[in-house]
Amino acid sequence: DIVLTQSPALAVSLGQRATISCRASQSVSTSSYNLMHWYQQKPGQQPKLLIYDASNLASSIPARFSGSGSGTDFTLTINPVQADDIATYYCQQSRELPLTFGSGTKLEIK
Amino acid sequence: EVQLVESGGGLVQPGASLKLSCVASGFTFSDYWMSWVRQTPGKTMEWIGNIKYDGSYTDYAPSLKNRFTISRDNAKSTLYLQMSNVRSEDTATYYCTRKGITTDWYFDFWGPGTMVTVSS
């Protein structure tokens, strides 16, 4: 199985940039696609898709969210961070089955 | 508006069976692959499996394949998860999800989830 590693938590000041990383145990990229996706989960709610294929913004997601990366290293950036962004962020790979998720990064405000 | 609403969770004894349902609305259910994903109390997310839009094909996480079965009724816009011989480690919130429109496997909509607790 492909293991996705995320840092447990990140503290950022409001209005600053947050950079959340996800490292895969093997490449999740093909010649055409980077098969990494990002979700936001607020307390007591279901996850919401933010980014698909590493860098594509999902429908209705604000442009302050962006994604990048290829191969084994991927990044979700939130700039600027707003109070409403307090949540846990998960990455998920679809390069091969079983589909796997990272353990999540909890975004906190300094 | 796309909506997915799960039901059927609750307290169940080890070794028992349980069937979860997910009613979909706001889109043409029969056009989409669907999946189940669960989240443990410790917040670990685990993919359970997928089912093709017409119900003719399924994939499962290898560790769950022998105990869990995914099915669907397109006439009722309903997705199912049959769980058998449940164990304490099956305690989780179970989410019904819709596969995104592209060829890649991501989940563009999630239901609010139904909680399953396995305990004697």
mmCIF file of C-alpha atoms in Angstrom:
data_model
loop_
_atom_site.group_PDB
_atom_site.id
_atom_site.type_symbol
_atom_site.label_atom_id
_atom_site.label_comp_id
_atom_site.label_asym_id
_atom_site.label_seq_id
_atom_site.Cartn_x
_atom_site.Cartn_y
_atom_site.Cartn_z
ATOM 1 C CA ASP A 1 0.000 0.000 0.000
ATOM 2 C CA ILE A 2 1.109 3.584 -0.589
ATOM 3 C CA VAL A 3 1.681 5.322 2.735
ATOM 4 C CA LEU A 4 1.065 9.061 2.910
ATOM 5 C CA THR A 5 2.872 10.995 5.626
ATOM 6 C CA GLN A 6 1.653 14.333 6.977
ATOM 7 C CA SER A 7 2.803 16.433 9.904
ATOM 8 C CA PRO A 8 0.257 16.272 12.746
ATOM 9 C CA ALA A 9 -0.238 19.986 13.197
ATOM 10 C CA LEU A 10 0.677 23.414 11.906
ATOM 11 C CA ALA A 11 0.228 26.776 13.645
ATOM 12 C CA VAL A 12 -0.082 29.889 11.505
ATOM 13 C CA SER A 13 -1.071 33.495 12.157
ATOM 14 C CA LEU A 14 -4.184 34.873 10.506
ATOM 15 C CA GLY A 15 -3.383 36.511 7.189
ATOM 16 C CA GLN A 16 -0.196 34.499 6.742
ATOM 17 C CA ARG A 17 0.600 31.594 4.460
ATOM 18 C CA ALA A 18 0.077 27.993 5.530
ATOM 19 C CA THR A 19 1.976 25.232 3.770
ATOM 20 C CA ILE A 20 0.817 21.690 4.448
ATOM 21 C CA SER A 21 2.871 18.836 3.095
ATOM 22 C CA CYS A 22 2.166 15.241 2.149
ATOM 23 C CA ARG A 23 4.864 12.753 1.273
ATOM 24 C CA ALA A 24 4.078 9.458 -0.451
ATOM 25 C CA SER A 25 6.052 6.254 0.082
ATOM 26 C CA GLN A 26 6.285 5.880 -3.717
ATOM 27 C CA SER A 27 5.463 8.024 -6.704
ATOM 28 C CA VAL A 28 1.776 8.797 -7.240
ATOM 29 C CA SER A 29 2.358 10.501 -10.585
ATOM 30 C CA THR A 30 1.854 9.132 -14.060
ATOM 31 C CA SER A 31 3.121 10.620 -17.301
ATOM 32 C CA SER A 32 -0.073 12.666 -17.454
ATOM 33 C CA TYR A 33 -1.384 13.165 -13.930
ATOM 34 C CA ASN A 34 -0.348 13.742 -10.365
ATOM 35 C CA LEU A 35 -2.817 11.583 -8.498
ATOM 36 C CA MET A 36 -2.925 13.377 -5.168
ATOM 37 C CA HIS A 37 -6.025 15.016 -3.752
ATOM 38 C CA TRP A 38 -6.734 17.198 -0.717
ATOM 39 C CA TYR A 39 -9.688 17.455 1.649
ATOM 40 C CA GLN A 40 -10.683 19.805 4.444
ATOM 41 C CA GLN A 41 -12.550 18.498 7.470
ATOM 42 C CA LYS A 42 -13.934 20.894 10.034
ATOM 43 C CA PRO A 43 -14.869 19.581 13.502
ATOM 44 C CA GLY A 44 -18.109 17.613 13.452
ATOM 45 C CA GLN A 45 -18.402 17.760 9.672
ATOM 46 C CA GLN A 46 -17.692 15.492 6.747
ATOM 47 C CA PRO A 47 -14.602 16.042 4.593
ATOM 48 C CA LYS A 48 -14.833 18.435 1.662
ATOM 49 C CA LEU A 49 -12.817 18.159 -1.544
ATOM 50 C CA LEU A 50 -10.433 21.093 -2.006
ATOM 51 C CA ILE A 51 -7.931 20.075 -4.664
ATOM 52 C CA TYR A 52 -7.848 17.186 -7.132
ATOM 53 C CA ASP A 53 -4.991 15.955 -9.278
ATOM 54 C CA ALA A 54 -2.529 17.880 -7.134
ATOM 55 C CA SER A 55 -3.354 21.342 -8.401
ATOM 56 C CA ASN A 56 -6.943 21.605 -9.624
ATOM 57 C CA LEU A 57 -9.279 23.634 -7.456
ATOM 58 C CA ALA A 58 -12.576 21.907 -6.741
ATOM 59 C CA SER A 59 -15.851 23.664 -7.419
ATOM 60 C CA SER A 60 -16.695 26.585 -5.094
ATOM 61 C CA ILE A 61 -13.328 26.464 -3.311
ATOM 62 C CA PRO A 62 -11.752 29.909 -2.765
ATOM 63 C CA ALA A 63 -8.652 30.785 -4.743
ATOM 64 C CA ARG A 64 -6.605 31.223 -1.566
ATOM 65 C CA PHE A 65 -6.279 27.430 -1.633
ATOM 66 C CA SER A 66 -3.760 25.974 -4.051
ATOM 67 C CA GLY A 67 -1.918 22.721 -4.545
ATOM 68 C CA SER A 68 1.366 21.689 -6.082
ATOM 69 C CA GLY A 69 3.791 18.835 -6.320
ATOM 70 C CA SER A 70 4.644 15.713 -8.227
ATOM 71 C CA GLY A 71 6.154 12.305 -7.666
ATOM 72 C CA THR A 72 6.244 11.782 -3.912
ATOM 73 C CA ASP A 73 6.067 15.322 -2.530
ATOM 74 C CA PHE A 74 2.951 17.448 -2.511
ATOM 75 C CA THR A 75 1.882 20.691 -0.896
ATOM 76 C CA LEU A 76 -1.391 22.368 -0.046
ATOM 77 C CA THR A 77 -1.053 26.124 0.398
ATOM 78 C CA ILE A 78 -3.538 28.448 2.031
ATOM 79 C CA ASN A 79 -2.752 32.115 1.501
ATOM 80 C CA PRO A 80 -3.899 34.104 3.324
ATOM 81 C CA VAL A 81 -5.167 31.970 6.183
ATOM 82 C CA GLN A 82 -8.557 32.969 7.534
ATOM 83 C CA ALA A 83 -10.261 31.978 10.769
ATOM 84 C CA ASP A 84 -12.707 29.812 8.792
ATOM 85 C CA ASP A 85 -9.805 27.638 7.621
ATOM 86 C CA ILE A 86 -9.359 26.037 11.035
ATOM 87 C CA ALA A 87 -9.703 22.366 10.182
ATOM 88 C CA THR A 88 -7.815 19.167 9.578
ATOM 89 C CA TYR A 89 -6.463 18.638 6.086
ATOM 90 C CA TYR A 90 -6.048 15.206 4.531
ATOM 91 C CA CYS A 91 -4.256 14.082 1.398
ATOM 92 C CA GLN A 92 -5.375 11.025 -0.571
ATOM 93 C CA GLN A 93 -3.695 9.149 -3.411
ATOM 94 C CA SER A 94 -5.349 7.387 -6.314
ATOM 95 C CA ARG A 95 -2.260 6.072 -8.097
ATOM 96 C CA GLU A 96 -3.120 2.530 -7.077
ATOM 97 C CA LEU A 97 -5.559 0.533 -5.033
ATOM 98 C CA PRO A 98 -6.112 0.489 -2.171
ATOM 99 C CA LEU A 99 -6.807 4.198 -2.130
ATOM 100 C CA THR A 100 -5.079 5.625 0.923
ATOM 101 C CA PHE A 101 -5.216 8.774 3.008
ATOM 102 C CA GLY A 102 -2.699 10.661 5.043
ATOM 103 C CA SER A 103 -3.186 10.937 8.787
ATOM 104 C CA GLY A 104 -4.186 14.578 8.541
ATOM 105 C CA THR A 105 -2.659 17.919 9.478
ATOM 106 C CA LYS A 106 -4.534 20.047 11.975
ATOM 107 C CA LEU A 107 -4.299 23.738 11.181
ATOM 108 C CA GLU A 108 -4.187 25.929 14.245
ATOM 109 C CA ILE A 109 -4.057 29.673 14.681
ATOM 110 C CA LYS A 110 -1.116 31.200 16.528
ATOM 111 C CA GLU B 1 -27.849 20.400 -4.778
ATOM 112 C CA VAL B 2 -26.016 17.126 -4.355
ATOM 113 C CA GLN B 3 -26.983 15.329 -1.155
ATOM 114 C CA LEU B 4 -25.872 12.020 0.288
ATOM 115 C CA VAL B 5 -27.541 10.834 3.473
ATOM 116 C CA GLU B 6 -26.378 7.730 5.287
ATOM 117 C CA SER B 7 -28.391 5.698 7.761
ATOM 118 C CA GLY B 8 -28.314 2.375 9.538
ATOM 119 C CA GLY B 9 -25.527 2.937 12.031
ATOM 120 C CA GLY B 10 -25.745 2.279 15.743
ATOM 121 C CA LEU B 11 -24.537 -0.026 18.469
ATOM 122 C CA VAL B 12 -23.918 -3.581 17.316
ATOM 123 C CA GLN B 13 -22.437 -6.607 19.023
ATOM 124 C CA PRO B 14 -19.229 -8.264 17.840
ATOM 125 C CA GLY B 15 -19.919 -10.954 15.261
ATOM 126 C CA ALA B 16 -23.205 -9.421 14.139
ATOM 127 C CA SER B 17 -24.184 -8.059 10.733
ATOM 128 C CA LEU B 18 -25.268 -4.574 9.806
ATOM 129 C CA LYS B 19 -26.428 -2.921 6.594
ATOM 130 C CA LEU B 20 -25.834 0.752 5.966
ATOM 131 C CA SER B 21 -27.749 2.766 3.386
ATOM 132 C CA CYS B 22 -27.068 6.017 1.583
ATOM 133 C CA VAL B 23 -29.785 7.873 -0.279
ATOM 134 C CA ALA B 24 -28.546 10.183 -3.004
ATOM 135 C CA SER B 25 -30.296 13.187 -4.512
ATOM 136 C CA GLY B 26 -29.510 16.211 -6.634
ATOM 137 C CA PHE B 27 -27.727 14.283 -9.385
ATOM 138 C CA THR B 28 -28.264 11.311 -11.676
ATOM 139 C CA PHE B 29 -27.169 8.548 -9.321
ATOM 140 C CA SER B 30 -26.903 5.927 -12.050
ATOM 141 C CA ASP B 31 -24.216 7.968 -13.837
ATOM 142 C CA TYR B 32 -21.682 7.850 -11.000
ATOM 143 C CA TRP B 33 -19.324 5.396 -9.373
ATOM 144 C CA MET B 34 -19.794 5.501 -5.604
ATOM 145 C CA SER B 35 -17.660 4.571 -2.623
ATOM 146 C CA TRP B 36 -17.661 4.031 1.118
ATOM 147 C CA VAL B 37 -14.961 5.528 3.322
ATOM 148 C CA ARG B 38 -14.738 5.206 7.085
ATOM 149 C CA GLN B 39 -13.098 7.277 9.785
ATOM 150 C CA THR B 40 -12.096 5.779 13.101
ATOM 151 C CA PRO B 41 -12.525 7.572 16.430
ATOM 152 C CA GLY B 42 -8.810 8.375 16.204
ATOM 153 C CA LYS B 43 -9.564 10.133 12.883
ATOM 154 C CA THR B 44 -7.821 7.641 10.621
ATOM 155 C CA MET B 45 -9.482 7.607 7.196
ATOM 156 C CA GLU B 46 -9.843 4.270 5.415
ATOM 157 C CA TRP B 47 -11.207 3.553 1.967
ATOM 158 C CA ILE B 48 -13.609 0.596 2.018
ATOM 159 C CA GLY B 49 -14.503 0.102 -1.616
ATOM 160 C CA ASN B 50 -16.054 1.319 -4.855
ATOM 161 C CA ILE B 51 -18.953 0.283 -7.034
ATOM 162 C CA LYS B 52 -19.437 0.995 -10.706
ATOM 163 C CA TYR B 53 -22.342 3.176 -11.793
ATOM 164 C CA ASP B 54 -24.381 0.181 -13.008
ATOM 165 C CA GLY B 55 -23.444 -2.048 -10.087
ATOM 166 C CA SER B 56 -21.595 -4.518 -12.283
ATOM 167 C CA TYR B 57 -18.160 -4.110 -10.714
ATOM 168 C CA THR B 58 -16.754 -3.548 -7.259
ATOM 169 C CA ASP B 59 -13.343 -3.023 -5.672
ATOM 170 C CA TYR B 60 -12.551 -3.465 -1.997
ATOM 171 C CA ALA B 61 -9.786 -2.799 0.453
ATOM 172 C CA PRO B 62 -8.085 -6.191 0.774
ATOM 173 C CA SER B 63 -8.422 -6.207 4.557
ATOM 174 C CA LEU B 64 -12.224 -5.824 4.325
ATOM 175 C CA LYS B 65 -13.034 -7.765 1.184
ATOM 176 C CA ASN B 66 -14.224 -10.918 2.902
ATOM 177 C CA ARG B 67 -16.614 -9.214 5.320
ATOM 178 C CA PHE B 68 -17.973 -6.120 3.540
ATOM 179 C CA THR B 69 -20.163 -5.979 0.417
ATOM 180 C CA ILE B 70 -21.126 -2.867 -1.520
ATOM 181 C CA SER B 71 -24.260 -2.802 -3.656
ATOM 182 C CA ARG B 72 -26.639 -0.258 -5.116
ATOM 183 C CA ASP B 73 -30.214 0.168 -6.293
ATOM 184 C CA ASN B 74 -30.255 2.793 -9.017
ATOM 185 C CA ALA B 75 -34.057 2.830 -9.122
ATOM 186 C CA LYS B 76 -33.995 4.010 -5.506
ATOM 187 C CA SER B 77 -30.821 6.120 -5.828
ATOM 188 C CA THR B 78 -29.460 4.190 -2.883
ATOM 189 C CA LEU B 79 -26.040 2.807 -2.046
ATOM 190 C CA TYR B 80 -25.563 0.016 0.477
ATOM 191 C CA LEU B 81 -22.806 -1.405 2.638
ATOM 192 C CA GLN B 82 -23.383 -4.852 4.081
ATOM 193 C CA MET B 83 -21.085 -5.527 7.012
ATOM 194 C CA SER B 84 -20.748 -9.015 8.448
ATOM 195 C CA ASN B 85 -18.925 -10.507 11.428
ATOM 196 C CA VAL B 86 -18.186 -7.035 12.725
ATOM 197 C CA ARG B 87 -15.278 -6.442 15.084
ATOM 198 C CA SER B 88 -14.392 -3.714 17.551
ATOM 199 C CA GLU B 89 -11.988 -2.254 15.007
ATOM 200 C CA ASP B 90 -14.955 -1.611 12.696
ATOM 201 C CA THR B 91 -16.090 1.107 15.093
ATOM 202 C CA ALA B 92 -16.062 4.230 12.936
ATOM 203 C CA THR B 93 -18.080 6.845 11.133
ATOM 204 C CA TYR B 94 -19.027 5.533 7.719
ATOM 205 C CA TYR B 95 -19.225 7.975 4.831
ATOM 206 C CA CYS B 96 -20.953 7.541 1.510
ATOM 207 C CA THR B 97 -18.998 9.339 -1.197
ATOM 208 C CA ARG B 98 -19.346 10.141 -4.866
ATOM 209 C CA LYS B 99 -16.468 9.686 -7.293
ATOM 210 C CA GLY B 100 -15.355 12.829 -9.070
ATOM 211 C CA ILE B 101 -16.263 13.377 -12.684
ATOM 212 C CA THR B 102 -12.779 12.860 -14.115
ATOM 213 C CA THR B 103 -11.108 9.484 -14.585
ATOM 214 C CA ASP B 104 -9.216 9.812 -11.314
ATOM 215 C CA TRP B 105 -10.340 8.425 -8.001
ATOM 216 C CA TYR B 106 -11.208 11.256 -5.667
ATOM 217 C CA PHE B 107 -14.406 11.977 -3.778
ATOM 218 C CA ASP B 108 -16.183 15.164 -4.737
ATOM 219 C CA PHE B 109 -19.125 14.840 -2.339
ATOM 220 C CA TRP B 110 -19.453 13.193 1.056
ATOM 221 C CA GLY B 111 -22.465 12.463 3.175
ATOM 222 C CA PRO B 112 -22.544 13.531 6.844
ATOM 223 C CA GLY B 113 -21.786 9.966 7.877
ATOM 224 C CA THR B 114 -23.367 7.349 10.108
ATOM 225 C CA MET B 115 -21.628 6.112 13.221
ATOM 226 C CA VAL B 116 -21.174 2.421 13.933
ATOM 227 C CA THR B 117 -20.086 1.262 17.361
ATOM 228 C CA VAL B 118 -19.147 -2.380 17.833
ATOM 229 C CA SER B 119 -19.288 -3.373 21.469
ATOM 230 C CA SER B 120 -20.774 -6.016 23.712
#
